[in-house]
Structures are given as C-alpha cells and as structure tokens.
PDB file of C-alpha atoms in Angstrom:
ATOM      1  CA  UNK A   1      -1.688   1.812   1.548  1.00 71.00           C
ATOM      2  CA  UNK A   2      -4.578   3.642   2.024  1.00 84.00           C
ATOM      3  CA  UNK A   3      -4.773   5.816   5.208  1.00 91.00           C
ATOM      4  CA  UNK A   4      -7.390   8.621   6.379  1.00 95.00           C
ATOM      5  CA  UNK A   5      -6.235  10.979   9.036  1.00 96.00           C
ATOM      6  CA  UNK A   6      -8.767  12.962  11.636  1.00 96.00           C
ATOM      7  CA  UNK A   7      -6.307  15.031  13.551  1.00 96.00           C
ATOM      8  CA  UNK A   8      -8.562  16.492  15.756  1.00 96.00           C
ATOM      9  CA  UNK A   9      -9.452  14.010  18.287  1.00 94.00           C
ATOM     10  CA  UNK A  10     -12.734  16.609  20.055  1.00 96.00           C
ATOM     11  CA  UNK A  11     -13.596  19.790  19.388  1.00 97.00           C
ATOM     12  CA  UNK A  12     -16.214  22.126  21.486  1.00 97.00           C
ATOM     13  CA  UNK A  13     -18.027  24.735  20.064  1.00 97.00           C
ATOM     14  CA  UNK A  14     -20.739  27.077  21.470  1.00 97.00           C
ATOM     15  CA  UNK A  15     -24.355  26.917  19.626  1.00 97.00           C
ATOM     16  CA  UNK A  16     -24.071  28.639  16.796  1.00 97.00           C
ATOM     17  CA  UNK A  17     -20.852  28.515  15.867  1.00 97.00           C
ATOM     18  CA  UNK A  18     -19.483  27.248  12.690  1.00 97.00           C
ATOM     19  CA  UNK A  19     -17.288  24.678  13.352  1.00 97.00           C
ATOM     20  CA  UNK A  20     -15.065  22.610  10.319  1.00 98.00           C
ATOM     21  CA  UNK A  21     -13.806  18.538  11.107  1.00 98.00           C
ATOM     22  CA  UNK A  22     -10.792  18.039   9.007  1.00 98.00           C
ATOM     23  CA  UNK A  23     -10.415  15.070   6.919  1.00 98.00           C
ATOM     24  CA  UNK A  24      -6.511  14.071   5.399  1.00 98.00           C
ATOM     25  CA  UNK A  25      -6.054  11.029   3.309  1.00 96.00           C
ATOM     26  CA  UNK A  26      -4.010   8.713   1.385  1.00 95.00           C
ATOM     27  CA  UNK A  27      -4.566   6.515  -1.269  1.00 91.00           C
ATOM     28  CA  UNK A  28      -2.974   5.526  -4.979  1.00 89.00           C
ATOM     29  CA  UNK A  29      -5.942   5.191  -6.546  1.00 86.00           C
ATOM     30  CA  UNK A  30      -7.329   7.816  -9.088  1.00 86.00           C
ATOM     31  CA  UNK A  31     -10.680   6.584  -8.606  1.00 85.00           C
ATOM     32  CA  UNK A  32     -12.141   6.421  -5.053  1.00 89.00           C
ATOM     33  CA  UNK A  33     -14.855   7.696  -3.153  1.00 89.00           C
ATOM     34  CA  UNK A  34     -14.852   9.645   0.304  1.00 92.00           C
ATOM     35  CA  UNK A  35     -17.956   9.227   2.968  1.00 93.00           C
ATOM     36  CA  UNK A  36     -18.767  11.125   6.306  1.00 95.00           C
ATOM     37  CA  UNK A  37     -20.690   9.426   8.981  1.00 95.00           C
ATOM     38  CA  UNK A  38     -22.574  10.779  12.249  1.00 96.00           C
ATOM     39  CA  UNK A  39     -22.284   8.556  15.316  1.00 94.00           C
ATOM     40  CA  UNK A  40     -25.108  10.120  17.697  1.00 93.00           C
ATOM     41  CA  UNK A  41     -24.816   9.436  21.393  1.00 90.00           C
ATOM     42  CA  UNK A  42     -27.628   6.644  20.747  1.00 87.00           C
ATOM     43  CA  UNK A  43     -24.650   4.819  18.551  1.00 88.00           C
ATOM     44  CA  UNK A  44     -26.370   4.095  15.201  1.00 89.00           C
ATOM     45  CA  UNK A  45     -23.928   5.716  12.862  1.00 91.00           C
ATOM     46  CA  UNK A  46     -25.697   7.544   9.726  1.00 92.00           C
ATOM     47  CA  UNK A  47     -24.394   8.186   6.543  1.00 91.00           C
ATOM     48  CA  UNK A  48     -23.986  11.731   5.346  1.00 93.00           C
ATOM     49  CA  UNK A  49     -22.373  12.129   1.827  1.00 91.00           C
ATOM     50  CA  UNK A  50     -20.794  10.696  -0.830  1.00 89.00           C
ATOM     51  CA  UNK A  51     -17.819  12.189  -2.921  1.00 90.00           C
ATOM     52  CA  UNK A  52     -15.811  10.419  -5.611  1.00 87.00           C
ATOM     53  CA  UNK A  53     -12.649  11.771  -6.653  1.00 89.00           C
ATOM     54  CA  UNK A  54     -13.570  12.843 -10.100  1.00 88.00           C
ATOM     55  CA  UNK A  55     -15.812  15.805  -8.416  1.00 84.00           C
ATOM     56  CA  UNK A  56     -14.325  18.095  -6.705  1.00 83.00           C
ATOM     57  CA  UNK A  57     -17.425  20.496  -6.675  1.00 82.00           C
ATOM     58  CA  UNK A  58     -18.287  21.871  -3.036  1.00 83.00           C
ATOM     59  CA  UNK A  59     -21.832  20.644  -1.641  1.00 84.00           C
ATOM     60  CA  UNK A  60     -24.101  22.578   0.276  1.00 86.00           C
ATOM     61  CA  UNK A  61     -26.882  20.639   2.054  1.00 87.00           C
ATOM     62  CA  UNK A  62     -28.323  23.000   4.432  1.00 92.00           C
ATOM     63  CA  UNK A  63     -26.303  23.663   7.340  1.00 94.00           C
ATOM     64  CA  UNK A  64     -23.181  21.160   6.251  1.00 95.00           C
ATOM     65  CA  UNK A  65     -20.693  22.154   3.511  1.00 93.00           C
ATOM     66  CA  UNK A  66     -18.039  19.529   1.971  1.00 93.00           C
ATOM     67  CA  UNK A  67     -14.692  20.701   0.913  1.00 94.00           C
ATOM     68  CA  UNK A  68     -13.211  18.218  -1.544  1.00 94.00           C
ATOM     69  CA  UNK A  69      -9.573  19.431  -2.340  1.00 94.00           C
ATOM     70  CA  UNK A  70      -7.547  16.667  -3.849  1.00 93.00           C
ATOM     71  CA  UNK A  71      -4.326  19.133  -4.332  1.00 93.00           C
ATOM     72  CA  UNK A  72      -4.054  18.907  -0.433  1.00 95.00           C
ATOM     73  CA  UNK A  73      -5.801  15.485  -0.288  1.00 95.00           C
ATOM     74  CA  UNK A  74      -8.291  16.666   2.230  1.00 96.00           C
ATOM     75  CA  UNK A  75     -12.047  16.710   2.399  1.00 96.00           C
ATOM     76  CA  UNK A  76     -13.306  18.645   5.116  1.00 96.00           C
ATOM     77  CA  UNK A  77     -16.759  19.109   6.712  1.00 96.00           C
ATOM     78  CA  UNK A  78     -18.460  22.426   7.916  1.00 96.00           C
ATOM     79  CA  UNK A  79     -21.351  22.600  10.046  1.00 96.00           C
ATOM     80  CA  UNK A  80     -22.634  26.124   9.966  1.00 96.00           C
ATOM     81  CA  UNK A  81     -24.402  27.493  12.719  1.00 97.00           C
ATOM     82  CA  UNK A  82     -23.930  24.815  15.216  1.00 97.00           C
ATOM     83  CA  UNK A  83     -26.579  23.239  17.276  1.00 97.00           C
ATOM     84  CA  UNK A  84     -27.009  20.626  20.086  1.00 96.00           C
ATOM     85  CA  UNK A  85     -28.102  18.047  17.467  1.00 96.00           C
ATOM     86  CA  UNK A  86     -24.924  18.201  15.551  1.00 97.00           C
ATOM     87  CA  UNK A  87     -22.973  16.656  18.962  1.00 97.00           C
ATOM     88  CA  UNK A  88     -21.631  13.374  17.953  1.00 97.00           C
ATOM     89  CA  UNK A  89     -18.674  11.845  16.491  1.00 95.00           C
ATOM     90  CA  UNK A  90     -17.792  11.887  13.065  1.00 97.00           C
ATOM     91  CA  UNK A  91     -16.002   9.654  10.878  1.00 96.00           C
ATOM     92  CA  UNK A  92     -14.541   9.826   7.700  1.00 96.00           C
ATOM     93  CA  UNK A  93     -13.776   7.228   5.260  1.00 93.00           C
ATOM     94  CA  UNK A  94     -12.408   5.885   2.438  1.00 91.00           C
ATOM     95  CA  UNK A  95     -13.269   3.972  -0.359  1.00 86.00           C
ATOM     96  CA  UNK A  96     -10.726   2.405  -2.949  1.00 79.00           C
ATOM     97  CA  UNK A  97      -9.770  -1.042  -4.534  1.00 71.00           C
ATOM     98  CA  UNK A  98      -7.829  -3.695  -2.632  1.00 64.00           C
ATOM     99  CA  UNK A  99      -5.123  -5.708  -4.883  1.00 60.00           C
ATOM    100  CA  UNK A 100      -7.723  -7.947  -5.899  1.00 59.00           C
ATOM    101  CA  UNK A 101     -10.037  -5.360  -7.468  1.00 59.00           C
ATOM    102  CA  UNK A 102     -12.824  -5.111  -4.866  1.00 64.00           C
ATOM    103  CA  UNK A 103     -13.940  -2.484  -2.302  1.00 70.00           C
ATOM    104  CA  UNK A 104     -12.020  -1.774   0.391  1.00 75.00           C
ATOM    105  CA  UNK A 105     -13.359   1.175   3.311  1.00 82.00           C
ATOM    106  CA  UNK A 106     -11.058   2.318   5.425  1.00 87.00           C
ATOM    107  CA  UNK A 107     -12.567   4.861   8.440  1.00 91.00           C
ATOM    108  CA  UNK A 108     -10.490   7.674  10.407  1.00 94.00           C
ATOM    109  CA  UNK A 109     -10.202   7.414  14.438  1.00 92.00           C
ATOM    110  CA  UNK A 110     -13.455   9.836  14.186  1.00 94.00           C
ATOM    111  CA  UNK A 111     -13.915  13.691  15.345  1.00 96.00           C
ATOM    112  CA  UNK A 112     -15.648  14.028  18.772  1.00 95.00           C
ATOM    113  CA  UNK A 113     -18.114  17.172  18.759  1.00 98.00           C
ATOM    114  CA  UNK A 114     -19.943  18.778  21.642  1.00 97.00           C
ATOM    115  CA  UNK A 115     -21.659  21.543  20.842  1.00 97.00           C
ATOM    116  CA  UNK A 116     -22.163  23.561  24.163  1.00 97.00           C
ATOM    117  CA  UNK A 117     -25.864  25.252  24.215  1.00 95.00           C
TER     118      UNK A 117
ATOM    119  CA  UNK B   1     -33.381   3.073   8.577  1.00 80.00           C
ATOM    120  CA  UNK B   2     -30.832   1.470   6.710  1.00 83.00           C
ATOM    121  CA  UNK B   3     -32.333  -1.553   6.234  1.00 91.00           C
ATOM    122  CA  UNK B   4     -29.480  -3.530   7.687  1.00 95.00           C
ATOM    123  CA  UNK B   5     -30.822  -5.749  10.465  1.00 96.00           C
ATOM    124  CA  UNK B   6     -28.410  -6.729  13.558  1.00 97.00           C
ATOM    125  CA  UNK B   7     -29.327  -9.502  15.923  1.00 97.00           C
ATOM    126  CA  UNK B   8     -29.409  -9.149  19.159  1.00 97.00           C
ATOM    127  CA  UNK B   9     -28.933  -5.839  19.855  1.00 96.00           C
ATOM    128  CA  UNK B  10     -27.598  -6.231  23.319  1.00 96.00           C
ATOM    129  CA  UNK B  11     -26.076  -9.099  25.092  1.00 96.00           C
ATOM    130  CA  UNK B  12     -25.235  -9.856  28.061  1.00 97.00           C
ATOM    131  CA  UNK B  13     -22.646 -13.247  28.781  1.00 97.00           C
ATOM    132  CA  UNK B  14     -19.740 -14.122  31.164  1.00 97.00           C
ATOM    133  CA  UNK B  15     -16.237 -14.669  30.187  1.00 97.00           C
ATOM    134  CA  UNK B  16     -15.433 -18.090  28.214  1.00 97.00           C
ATOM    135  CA  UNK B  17     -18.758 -18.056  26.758  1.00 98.00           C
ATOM    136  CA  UNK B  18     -19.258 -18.492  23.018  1.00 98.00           C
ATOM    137  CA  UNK B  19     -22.196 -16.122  20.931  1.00 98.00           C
ATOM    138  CA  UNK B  20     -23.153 -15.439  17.484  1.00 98.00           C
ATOM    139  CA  UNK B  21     -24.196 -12.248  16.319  1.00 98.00           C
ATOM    140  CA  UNK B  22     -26.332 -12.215  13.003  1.00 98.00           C
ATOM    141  CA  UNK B  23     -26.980 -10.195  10.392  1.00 98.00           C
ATOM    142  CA  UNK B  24     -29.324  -9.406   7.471  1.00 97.00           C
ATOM    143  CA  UNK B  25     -27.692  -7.079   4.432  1.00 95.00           C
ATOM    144  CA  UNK B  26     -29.926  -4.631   2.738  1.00 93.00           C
ATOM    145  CA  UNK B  27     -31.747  -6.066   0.209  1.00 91.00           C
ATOM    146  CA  UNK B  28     -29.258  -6.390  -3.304  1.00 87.00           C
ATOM    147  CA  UNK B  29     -26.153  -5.641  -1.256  1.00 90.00           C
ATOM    148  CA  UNK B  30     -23.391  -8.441  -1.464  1.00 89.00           C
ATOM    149  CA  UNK B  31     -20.706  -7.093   0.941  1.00 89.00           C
ATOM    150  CA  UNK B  32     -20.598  -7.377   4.342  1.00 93.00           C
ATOM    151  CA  UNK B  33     -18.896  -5.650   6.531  1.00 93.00           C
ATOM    152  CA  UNK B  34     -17.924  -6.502  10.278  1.00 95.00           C
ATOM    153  CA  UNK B  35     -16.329  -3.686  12.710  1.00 94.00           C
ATOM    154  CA  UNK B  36     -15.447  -3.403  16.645  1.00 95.00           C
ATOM    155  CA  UNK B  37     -16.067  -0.465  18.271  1.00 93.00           C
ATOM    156  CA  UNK B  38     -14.739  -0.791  22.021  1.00 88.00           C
ATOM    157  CA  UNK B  39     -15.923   2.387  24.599  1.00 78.00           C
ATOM    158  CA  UNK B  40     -14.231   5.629  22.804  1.00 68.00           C
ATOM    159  CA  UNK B  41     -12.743   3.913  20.301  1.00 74.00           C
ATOM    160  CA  UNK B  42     -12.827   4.210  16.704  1.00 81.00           C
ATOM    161  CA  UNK B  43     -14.270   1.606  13.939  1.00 88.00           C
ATOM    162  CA  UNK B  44     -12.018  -1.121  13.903  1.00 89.00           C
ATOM    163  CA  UNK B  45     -12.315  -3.494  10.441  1.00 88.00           C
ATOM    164  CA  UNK B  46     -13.072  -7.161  11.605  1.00 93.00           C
ATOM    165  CA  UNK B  47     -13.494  -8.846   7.977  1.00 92.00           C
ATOM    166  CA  UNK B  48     -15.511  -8.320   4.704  1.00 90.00           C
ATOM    167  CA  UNK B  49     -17.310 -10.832   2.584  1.00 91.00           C
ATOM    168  CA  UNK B  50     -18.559 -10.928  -0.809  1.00 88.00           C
ATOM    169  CA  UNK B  51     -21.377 -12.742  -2.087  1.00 90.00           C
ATOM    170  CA  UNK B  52     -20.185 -15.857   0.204  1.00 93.00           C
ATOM    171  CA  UNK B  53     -16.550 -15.420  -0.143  1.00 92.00           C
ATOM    172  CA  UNK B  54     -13.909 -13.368   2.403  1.00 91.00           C
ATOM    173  CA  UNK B  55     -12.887 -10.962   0.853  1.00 86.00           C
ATOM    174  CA  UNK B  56     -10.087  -9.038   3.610  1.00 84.00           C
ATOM    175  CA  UNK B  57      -9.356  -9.796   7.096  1.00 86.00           C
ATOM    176  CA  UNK B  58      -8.343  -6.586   9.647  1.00 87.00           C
ATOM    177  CA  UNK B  59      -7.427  -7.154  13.254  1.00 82.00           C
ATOM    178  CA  UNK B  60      -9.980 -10.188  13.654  1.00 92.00           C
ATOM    179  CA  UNK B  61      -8.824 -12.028  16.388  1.00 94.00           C
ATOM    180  CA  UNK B  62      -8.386 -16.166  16.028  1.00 95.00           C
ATOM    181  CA  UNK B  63     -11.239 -16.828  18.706  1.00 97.00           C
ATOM    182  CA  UNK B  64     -13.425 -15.175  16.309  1.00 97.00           C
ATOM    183  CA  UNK B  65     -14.735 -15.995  13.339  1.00 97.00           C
ATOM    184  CA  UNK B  66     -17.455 -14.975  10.661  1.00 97.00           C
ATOM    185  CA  UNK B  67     -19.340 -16.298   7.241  1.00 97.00           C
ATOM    186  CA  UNK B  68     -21.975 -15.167   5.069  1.00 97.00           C
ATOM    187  CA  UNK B  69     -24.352 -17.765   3.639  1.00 97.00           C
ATOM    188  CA  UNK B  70     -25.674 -18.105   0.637  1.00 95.00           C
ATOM    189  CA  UNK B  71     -28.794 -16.137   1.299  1.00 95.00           C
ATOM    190  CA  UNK B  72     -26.430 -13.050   2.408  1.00 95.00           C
ATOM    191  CA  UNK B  73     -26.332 -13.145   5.682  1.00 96.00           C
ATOM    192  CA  UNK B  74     -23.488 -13.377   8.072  1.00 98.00           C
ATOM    193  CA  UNK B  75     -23.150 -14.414  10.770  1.00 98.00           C
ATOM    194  CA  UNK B  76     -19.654 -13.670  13.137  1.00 98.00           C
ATOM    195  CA  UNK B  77     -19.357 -15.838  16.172  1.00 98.00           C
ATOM    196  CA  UNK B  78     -17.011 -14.833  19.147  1.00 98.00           C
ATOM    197  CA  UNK B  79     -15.672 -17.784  21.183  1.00 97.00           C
ATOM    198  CA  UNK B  80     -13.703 -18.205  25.093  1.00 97.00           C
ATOM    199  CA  UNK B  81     -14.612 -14.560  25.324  1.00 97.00           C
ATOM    200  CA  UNK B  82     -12.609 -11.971  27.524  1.00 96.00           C
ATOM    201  CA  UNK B  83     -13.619  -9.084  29.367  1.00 95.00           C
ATOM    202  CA  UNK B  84     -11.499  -6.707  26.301  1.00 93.00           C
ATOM    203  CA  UNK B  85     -13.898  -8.005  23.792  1.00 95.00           C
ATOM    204  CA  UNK B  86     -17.006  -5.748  25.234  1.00 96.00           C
ATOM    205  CA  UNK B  87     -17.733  -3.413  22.519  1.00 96.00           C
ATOM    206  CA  UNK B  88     -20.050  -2.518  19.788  1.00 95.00           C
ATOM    207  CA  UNK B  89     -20.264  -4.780  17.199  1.00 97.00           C
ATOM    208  CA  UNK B  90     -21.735  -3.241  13.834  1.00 96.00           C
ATOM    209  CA  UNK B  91     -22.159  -4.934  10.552  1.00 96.00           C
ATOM    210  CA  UNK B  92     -22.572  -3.072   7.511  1.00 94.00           C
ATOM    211  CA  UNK B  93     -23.674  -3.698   4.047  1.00 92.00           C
ATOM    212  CA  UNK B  94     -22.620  -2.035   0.181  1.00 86.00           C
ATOM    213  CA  UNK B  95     -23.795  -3.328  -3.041  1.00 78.00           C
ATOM    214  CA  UNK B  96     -20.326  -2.722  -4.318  1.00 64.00           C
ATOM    215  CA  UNK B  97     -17.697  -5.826  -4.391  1.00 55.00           C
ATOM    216  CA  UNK B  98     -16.045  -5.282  -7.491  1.00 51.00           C
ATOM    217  CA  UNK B  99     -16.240  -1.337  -7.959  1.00 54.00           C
ATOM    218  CA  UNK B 100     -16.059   1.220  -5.395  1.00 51.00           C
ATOM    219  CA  UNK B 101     -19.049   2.662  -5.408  1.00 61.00           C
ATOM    220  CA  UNK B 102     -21.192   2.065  -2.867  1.00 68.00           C
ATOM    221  CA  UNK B 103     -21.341   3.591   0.689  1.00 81.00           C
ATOM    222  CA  UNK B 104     -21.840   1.020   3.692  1.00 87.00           C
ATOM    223  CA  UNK B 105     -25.318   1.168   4.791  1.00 90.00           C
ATOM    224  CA  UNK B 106     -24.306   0.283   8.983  1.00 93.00           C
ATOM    225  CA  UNK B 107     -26.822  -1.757  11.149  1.00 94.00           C
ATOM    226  CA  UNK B 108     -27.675  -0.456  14.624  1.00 93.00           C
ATOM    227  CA  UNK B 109     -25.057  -2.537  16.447  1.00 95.00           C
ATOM    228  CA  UNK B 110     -25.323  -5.518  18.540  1.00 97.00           C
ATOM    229  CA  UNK B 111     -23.765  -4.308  21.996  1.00 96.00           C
ATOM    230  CA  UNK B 112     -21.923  -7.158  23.459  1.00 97.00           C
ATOM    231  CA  UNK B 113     -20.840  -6.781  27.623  1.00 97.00           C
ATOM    232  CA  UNK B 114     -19.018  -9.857  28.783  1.00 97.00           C
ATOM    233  CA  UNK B 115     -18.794 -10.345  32.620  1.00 96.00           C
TER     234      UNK B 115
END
C-alpha cells in the first residue's frame, strides 16, 4: 500500500534560517513519481517539483533543494535562507499505479511552516 | 494559474441542504481529482475519474457523490449536509490515467460553510 509520512507536524524558524521538511514513503512500485506542494495562507496549493524514481539527482532551484534518497526512501525539501514568503504548509505526495494500472496520488498530513521575521 | 477552474468559490448553505460544486480540468487532462480539506486538516482523497469513468473511491461519504461528463468536467454534489462537512473542497486535474506521470494541476478551492 502506498503510504507517505510527514513527521513533523510545524516547524518555526527565524528569517533566514535554513530549514529542511522531511518526506518518508512507501510504495512497491519501481516506477513512481514524488511531488511537493505549497499551501499559502490564501489556500490555493501550488505545485513545486517533480521527481520520478529513476533520478535520484539533487535539484537546486534557487533557494529550495530536493533530496531524493531512495536507499532511505525519503525525499526531503530545503529552503535555504528562510523568508516570510516561504510560511505555509507543505505537502508531499505520491504518485504510483493502482491494481488496475492507472494513477493513483497519495498526499502526506502536510508540514506547517512559520517563518518568524 | 493552473488552469483548473472551481465553481463557486465560496458557499454559504444551512444544514440538510443539497449543492453541487463544478469543475473545469485543464485543457487535455482526463483525471480528475476530488479532495476535502476540513480547518487544519490535511488533503483527504474524495474520488478520481478518468475520461468519464471512476476510477478509485477514498473516504467519500454516501451523501455525496461525483461524475465527470463527457466534456471533462465533474461535477461532485453534497446532499442532507452537516455542519462536519465545512471544508475546502479542491478538485484537481493530471493528464495521466494510465501512466504515472503527471502532477495534479489543483483548482483554487470551492470553500463550502454549512450553517
């Protein structure tokens, strides 16, 4: 069954801080994908990256960092630098095939962060 | 913008009432995607349809159900509603169905508050 695990239920960090949400999860698949999404205060949630589990290259896109590590079957996010923009909560996801062959997503409980100016 | 449309936005009805909420996929996506999100609570799967067809069921309750016609859209309609069911309702759209590929591309959420 698939399963994806954010232990860390908030986290508060002062600006400028690096801070790094932690993302665990299960799956028997060998070919999946892994997402991160930002829920702002105003509620829209935005996609941030894509991974599939054939790349396990880092990615660097400005101030965020992806760690892909499919020995520990984690994929962890860093913001660098923290700011009041980054508040929000984060979610993690999954991406695999049901029994029947077609997409199935399956999100974590989400990472609350306040980032304290 | 994703370019996932979500009707009404907000709504306001009392308990027992019936309402539909509506929405429009991105354009070439053919899976739908409909999740609860009740105050400080996480993404909760309601149901997924492909192309017309349902396609997996999460903790959708019986008074509610969903469909997606054949122009895409879906539509999920929540009936004898209870105070519990005030949340944020998102629907999201992937051009995946048979290969997991694509990321959901999320609407802004139809906020439903029942009185």
């Amino acid at each position: 069954a698939q399963k994806v695990t954010q232990a860390q239920t908030e986290i508060s960090v002062v600006e400028k801080e690096d801070v790094t949400l932690d993302c665990v999860y299960e799956t028997r698949d060998t070919t999946y994908y892994l997402f991160w999404y930002k829920q702002p205060p105003s509620g829209e949630l935005v996609f941030l990256i894509r991974r599939n589990s054939f790349d396990e290259q880092n990615e660097i896109s400005g101030r965020y960092s992806w760690n892909f590590q499919k020995s520990t079957s984690s994929f962890n996010f860093t913001i660098t630098a923290s700011q009041v923009v980054d508040s929000a909560v984060y979610f993690c996801a999954l991406s695999d095939d049901d029994s029947g062959g077609y997409q199935k997503v399956t999100f974590g409980t989400g990472t609350k962060l306040q980032v304290i100016p | 913008d994703s370019g996932v449309t979500q009707t009404p936005k907000h709504l306001i009805t009392a308990t027992g009432q019936r309402v539909t909420l509506r929405c429009s996929p991105r354009s070439g996506d053919l899976s739908v995607y409909w999740y609860q999100q009740s105050l400080d609570q996480g993404l909760q799967f309601l149901i997924q349809y492909y192309n017309g067809e349902e396609r997996a069921k999460g903790n959708i309750l019986e008074r509610f159900s969903a469909q997606q016609f054949p122009d895409l859209h879906s539509e999920l309609n929540l009936s004898s509603l209870e105070l519990g069911d005030s949340a944020l309702y998102f629907c999201a759209s992937s051009v995946a169905g048979g290969r997991t590929t694509g990321e959901l591309f999320f609407g802004e959420g139809s906020r439903l508050t029942v009185l």
